[in-house]
Amino acid sequence: MRLRMELFVDDLDVSIAFYTRTLGFEVARRSDGYVSLRRGSVVLGLGPVAKLPARGAGPGFTRQRLAADRGAGVEIVLEVDRLRQVTALHERCVDQGVVVEALQLRPWGLHDFRVTDPDGYYLRITHGDAAASGPASAG
């Protein structure tokens, strides 16, 4: 199984710049109104909020639903292989002013820090394979 996330964003170019320049993703594919970014086995799709319906009933996304609190209740965890990669990304994110929680060693034995992207999506950057660490790795 793999994971691909799709994020609805206000400005594709601003989001592309954040994910490529700050987090090291590459543009895999771009078409009118959609871009696919990749770093390792992580694939992020970005689509404009403006193309969503204004409102509507049901489980789908609308501009009205996303206006309340985009990404609420979701922490996107990005894992790199080595602590030095986390440290380098942390320095880059500090320079960009996007760090919301500083780099630190967590009780489950991994270092991480947290950032928000230009649309308010909350990301945790860590190292190793947190899933392999067992239930105590959640955080």
PDB file of C-alpha atoms in Angstrom, residues 9 14 18 23-24 31 41 48 64 81 86 93 95 97 108 117 123-124 133:
ATOM      1  CA  VAL A   9      -4.839  25.203  -1.594  1.00  0.00           C
ATOM      2  CA  VAL A  14       2.778  29.531  -3.501  1.00  0.00           C
ATOM      3  CA  PHE A  18       6.762  25.838  -0.292  1.00  0.00           C
ATOM      4  CA  LEU A  23      10.664  20.592   1.896  1.00  0.00           C
ATOM      5  CA  GLY A  24      12.512  19.300  -1.168  1.00  0.00           C
ATOM      6  CA  SER A  31      -1.795  20.301 -15.559  1.00  0.00           C
ATOM      7  CA  SER A  41       7.491   7.484  -1.883  1.00  0.00           C
ATOM      8  CA  PRO A  48      -7.135  24.888  -6.015  1.00  0.00           C
ATOM      9  CA  GLN A  64     -17.483  26.589   2.797  1.00  0.00           C
ATOM     10  CA  ASP A  81      15.896   8.395   6.904  1.00  0.00           C
ATOM     11  CA  VAL A  86      15.629  16.350   9.863  1.00  0.00           C
ATOM     12  CA  CYS A  93      12.122  25.770   7.707  1.00  0.00           C
ATOM     13  CA  ASP A  95      14.854  30.343   7.657  1.00  0.00           C
ATOM     14  CA  GLY A  97       9.617  31.165   9.186  1.00  0.00           C
ATOM     15  CA  TRP A 108       9.272   7.746  21.818  1.00  0.00           C
ATOM     16  CA  ASP A 117       2.262  25.200   5.077  1.00  0.00           C
ATOM     17  CA  LEU A 123       3.117  18.807   9.173  1.00  0.00           C
ATOM     18  CA  ARG A 124       5.480  16.889  11.452  1.00  0.00           C
ATOM     19  CA  SER A 133       8.662   1.723  16.719  1.00  0.00           C
TER      20      SER A 133
END
